[in-house]
PDB file of C-alpha atoms in Angstrom:
ATOM      1  CA  MET A   1      22.701 104.756   4.280  1.00 40.00           C
ATOM      2  CA  ALA A   2      25.241 106.686   2.242  1.00 40.00           C
ATOM      3  CA  GLU A   3      27.362 103.528   1.879  1.00 47.00           C
ATOM      4  CA  ALA A   4      24.572 101.752  -0.023  1.00 48.00           C
ATOM      5  CA  ASN A   5      24.465 104.561  -2.603  1.00 54.00           C
ATOM      6  CA  ILE A   6      20.650 104.776  -2.595  1.00 52.00           C
ATOM      7  CA  GLU A   7      19.146 107.585  -4.657  1.00 56.00           C
ATOM      8  CA  CYS A   8      15.818 109.193  -3.812  1.00 57.00           C
ATOM      9  CA  ASP A   9      13.279 110.351  -6.385  1.00 60.00           C
ATOM     10  CA  GLY A  10      10.445 111.132  -3.961  1.00 60.00           C
ATOM     11  CA  PHE A  11       8.172 108.329  -5.150  1.00 64.00           C
ATOM     12  CA  TYR A  12       7.486 104.912  -3.647  1.00 68.00           C
ATOM     13  CA  GLY A  13       7.529 102.301  -6.335  1.00 79.00           C
ATOM     14  CA  PRO A  14       9.566  99.391  -7.643  1.00 85.00           C
ATOM     15  CA  LYS A  15      12.816 101.382  -7.636  1.00 90.00           C
ATOM     16  CA  THR A  16      12.365 102.331  -3.979  1.00 90.00           C
ATOM     17  CA  ARG A  17      11.591  98.745  -3.026  1.00 93.00           C
ATOM     18  CA  THR A  18      14.665  97.558  -4.951  1.00 95.00           C
ATOM     19  CA  ALA A  19      16.812 100.208  -3.243  1.00 94.00           C
ATOM     20  CA  LEU A  20      15.597  99.124   0.212  1.00 96.00           C
ATOM     21  CA  ILE A  21      16.368  95.482  -0.606  1.00 97.00           C
ATOM     22  CA  ILE A  22      19.843  96.450  -1.879  1.00 97.00           C
ATOM     23  CA  GLY A  23      20.419  98.342   1.360  1.00 96.00           C
ATOM     24  CA  LEU A  24      19.236  95.380   3.428  1.00 98.00           C
ATOM     25  CA  GLN A  25      21.359  92.893   1.466  1.00 98.00           C
ATOM     26  CA  THR A  26      24.380  95.176   1.827  1.00 97.00           C
ATOM     27  CA  GLU A  27      23.908  95.510   5.589  1.00 97.00           C
ATOM     28  CA  LEU A  28      23.253  91.786   6.100  1.00 98.00           C
ATOM     29  CA  ASN A  29      26.533  91.072   4.312  1.00 98.00           C
ATOM     30  CA  LYS A  30      28.440  93.775   6.195  1.00 97.00           C
ATOM     31  CA  GLN A  31      27.068  93.130   9.680  1.00 96.00           C
ATOM     32  CA  PHE A  32      26.379  89.385   9.575  1.00 97.00           C
ATOM     33  CA  ASN A  33      28.565  88.063   6.720  1.00 98.00           C
ATOM     34  CA  LYS A  34      25.516  86.560   4.964  1.00 97.00           C
ATOM     35  CA  LYS A  35      27.271  86.450   1.554  1.00 97.00           C
ATOM     36  CA  LEU A  36      24.175  87.518  -0.365  1.00 98.00           C
ATOM     37  CA  VAL A  37      24.241  88.636  -3.973  1.00 97.00           C
ATOM     38  CA  VAL A  38      23.375  92.349  -3.771  1.00 98.00           C
ATOM     39  CA  ASP A  39      20.848  92.474  -6.612  1.00 97.00           C
ATOM     40  CA  GLY A  40      17.784  94.133  -5.063  1.00 97.00           C
ATOM     41  CA  LYS A  41      15.678  91.016  -5.551  1.00 97.00           C
ATOM     42  CA  TRP A  42      13.608  89.573  -2.728  1.00 97.00           C
ATOM     43  CA  GLY A  43      14.249  85.848  -2.990  1.00 96.00           C
ATOM     44  CA  PRO A  44      14.481  82.915  -0.592  1.00 97.00           C
ATOM     45  CA  LYS A  45      18.173  83.545   0.221  1.00 97.00           C
ATOM     46  CA  THR A  46      17.546  87.155   1.208  1.00 98.00           C
ATOM     47  CA  LYS A  47      14.385  86.246   3.125  1.00 97.00           C
ATOM     48  CA  ASN A  48      16.193  83.514   5.047  1.00 97.00           C
ATOM     49  CA  ALA A  49      19.165  85.787   5.766  1.00 98.00           C
ATOM     50  CA  THR A  50      17.061  88.470   7.463  1.00 97.00           C
ATOM     51  CA  VAL A  51      17.646  89.027  11.140  1.00 97.00           C
ATOM     52  CA  THR A  52      15.130  89.949  13.809  1.00 97.00           C
ATOM     53  CA  ILE A  53      15.464  93.438  15.193  1.00 97.00           C
ATOM     54  CA  LYS A  54      13.586  94.888  18.122  1.00 96.00           C
ATOM     55  CA  LYS A  55      13.210  97.998  20.229  1.00 97.00           C
ATOM     56  CA  ASP A  56      16.486  99.728  21.147  1.00 97.00           C
ATOM     57  CA  ALA A  57      18.311  98.431  18.049  1.00 96.00           C
ATOM     58  CA  SER A  58      20.373 101.161  16.449  1.00 95.00           C
ATOM     59  CA  CYS A  59      21.777 100.394  13.016  1.00 94.00           C
ATOM     60  CA  ASN A  60      21.319 100.827   9.280  1.00 96.00           C
ATOM     61  CA  ILE A  61      18.936  97.848   9.219  1.00 97.00           C
ATOM     62  CA  THR A  62      16.666  99.791  11.583  1.00 97.00           C
ATOM     63  CA  TRP A  63      16.811 102.727   9.154  1.00 96.00           C
ATOM     64  CA  ILE A  64      15.729 100.382   6.336  1.00 97.00           C
ATOM     65  CA  LEU A  65      12.861  99.118   8.515  1.00 97.00           C
ATOM     66  CA  GLN A  66      11.802 102.696   9.248  1.00 97.00           C
ATOM     67  CA  ALA A  67      11.907 103.633   5.564  1.00 95.00           C
ATOM     68  CA  ALA A  68       9.926 100.523   4.560  1.00 96.00           C
ATOM     69  CA  LEU A  69       7.284 101.223   7.222  1.00 97.00           C
ATOM     70  CA  TYR A  70       7.034 104.833   6.112  1.00 94.00           C
ATOM     71  CA  MET A  71       6.638 103.789   2.478  1.00 93.00           C
ATOM     72  CA  GLU A  72       3.795 101.474   3.495  1.00 94.00           C
ATOM     73  CA  GLY A  73       2.009 104.378   5.204  1.00 94.00           C
ATOM     74  CA  PHE A  74       3.048 103.694   8.801  1.00 96.00           C
ATOM     75  CA  ASN A  75       4.965 106.663  10.210  1.00 96.00           C
ATOM     76  CA  PRO A  76       7.880 105.566  12.450  1.00 96.00           C
ATOM     77  CA  GLY A  77       8.831 109.162  13.227  1.00 95.00           C
ATOM     78  CA  THR A  78      12.271 110.423  12.277  1.00 93.00           C
ATOM     79  CA  LEU A  79      14.252 108.073  10.010  1.00 94.00           C
ATOM     80  CA  ASP A  80      17.232 107.972  12.341  1.00 96.00           C
ATOM     81  CA  GLY A  81      18.158 104.285  12.533  1.00 96.00           C
ATOM     82  CA  VAL A  82      17.045 104.057  16.172  1.00 97.00           C
ATOM     83  CA  PHE A  83      14.279 101.571  16.990  1.00 98.00           C
ATOM     84  CA  GLY A  84      12.385 103.652  19.533  1.00 97.00           C
ATOM     85  CA  GLY A  85       8.791 103.924  20.636  1.00 97.00           C
ATOM     86  CA  LYS A  86       7.477 105.498  17.415  1.00 98.00           C
ATOM     87  CA  THR A  87       9.114 102.828  15.272  1.00 98.00           C
ATOM     88  CA  GLU A  88       7.736 100.130  17.554  1.00 98.00           C
ATOM     89  CA  ALA A  89       4.225 101.629  17.355  1.00 98.00           C
ATOM     90  CA  ALA A  90       4.390 101.898  13.545  1.00 98.00           C
ATOM     91  CA  LEU A  91       5.636  98.306  13.312  1.00 98.00           C
ATOM     92  CA  PHE A  92       2.827  97.066  15.574  1.00 98.00           C
ATOM     93  CA  LYS A  93       0.190  98.877  13.468  1.00 98.00           C
ATOM     94  CA  PHE A  94       1.718  97.507  10.248  1.00 98.00           C
ATOM     95  CA  GLN A  95       1.744  93.957  11.637  1.00 98.00           C
ATOM     96  CA  LYS A  96      -1.901  94.203  12.748  1.00 98.00           C
ATOM     97  CA  ALA A  97      -2.986  95.685   9.402  1.00 98.00           C
ATOM     98  CA  SER A  98      -1.080  92.938   7.562  1.00 97.00           C
ATOM     99  CA  LYS A  99      -2.688  90.249   9.739  1.00 97.00           C
ATOM    100  CA  ILE A 100       0.660  88.832  10.820  1.00 97.00           C
ATOM    101  CA  SER A 101       1.856  88.258  14.365  1.00 96.00           C
ATOM    102  CA  ALA A 102       1.840  91.693  16.035  1.00 97.00           C
ATOM    103  CA  ASP A 103       4.822  90.957  18.257  1.00 97.00           C
ATOM    104  CA  LYS A 104       6.639  94.284  17.705  1.00 98.00           C
ATOM    105  CA  LEU A 105       9.650  92.354  16.361  1.00 98.00           C
ATOM    106  CA  ALA A 106      10.875  92.797  12.794  1.00 98.00           C
ATOM    107  CA  GLY A 107      11.599  89.185  11.866  1.00 97.00           C
ATOM    108  CA  LYS A 108      11.384  87.085   8.706  1.00 97.00           C
ATOM    109  CA  VAL A 109       7.586  87.280   8.363  1.00 97.00           C
ATOM    110  CA  THR A 110       7.534  91.056   8.839  1.00 98.00           C
ATOM    111  CA  TRP A 111      10.446  91.654   6.421  1.00 98.00           C
ATOM    112  CA  ASN A 112       8.712  89.415   3.870  1.00 97.00           C
ATOM    113  CA  GLU A 113       5.467  91.351   4.236  1.00 97.00           C
ATOM    114  CA  LEU A 114       7.301  94.664   3.837  1.00 96.00           C
ATOM    115  CA  LEU A 115       9.563  93.773   0.909  1.00 96.00           C
ATOM    116  CA  ALA A 116       8.090  90.807  -1.003  1.00 92.00           C
TER     117      ALA A 116
END
């Protein structure tokens, strides 16, 4: 995530959430040409631009998912950008705890629950 220029202060709070959204917006623009304003705000355009990622995905968006899960208290293992078994298990536990569809897919509803 070096390209997104995200700084770390060791605390999960509004700045971390904003940084994750900036990273997601940046990657959605870069990988999928979504033409989002990169402002760190979770709005309808960003929500609607999210893509579904699943096991075996390997990209910066997976890293953002892993970081968001970790910040919510669900350990995906190493933050390596690879959607493996530990990430899938953490996602499943997060989805069940959030009372959303526990389908092991990171789609619009899951992203909204993580970042809204």
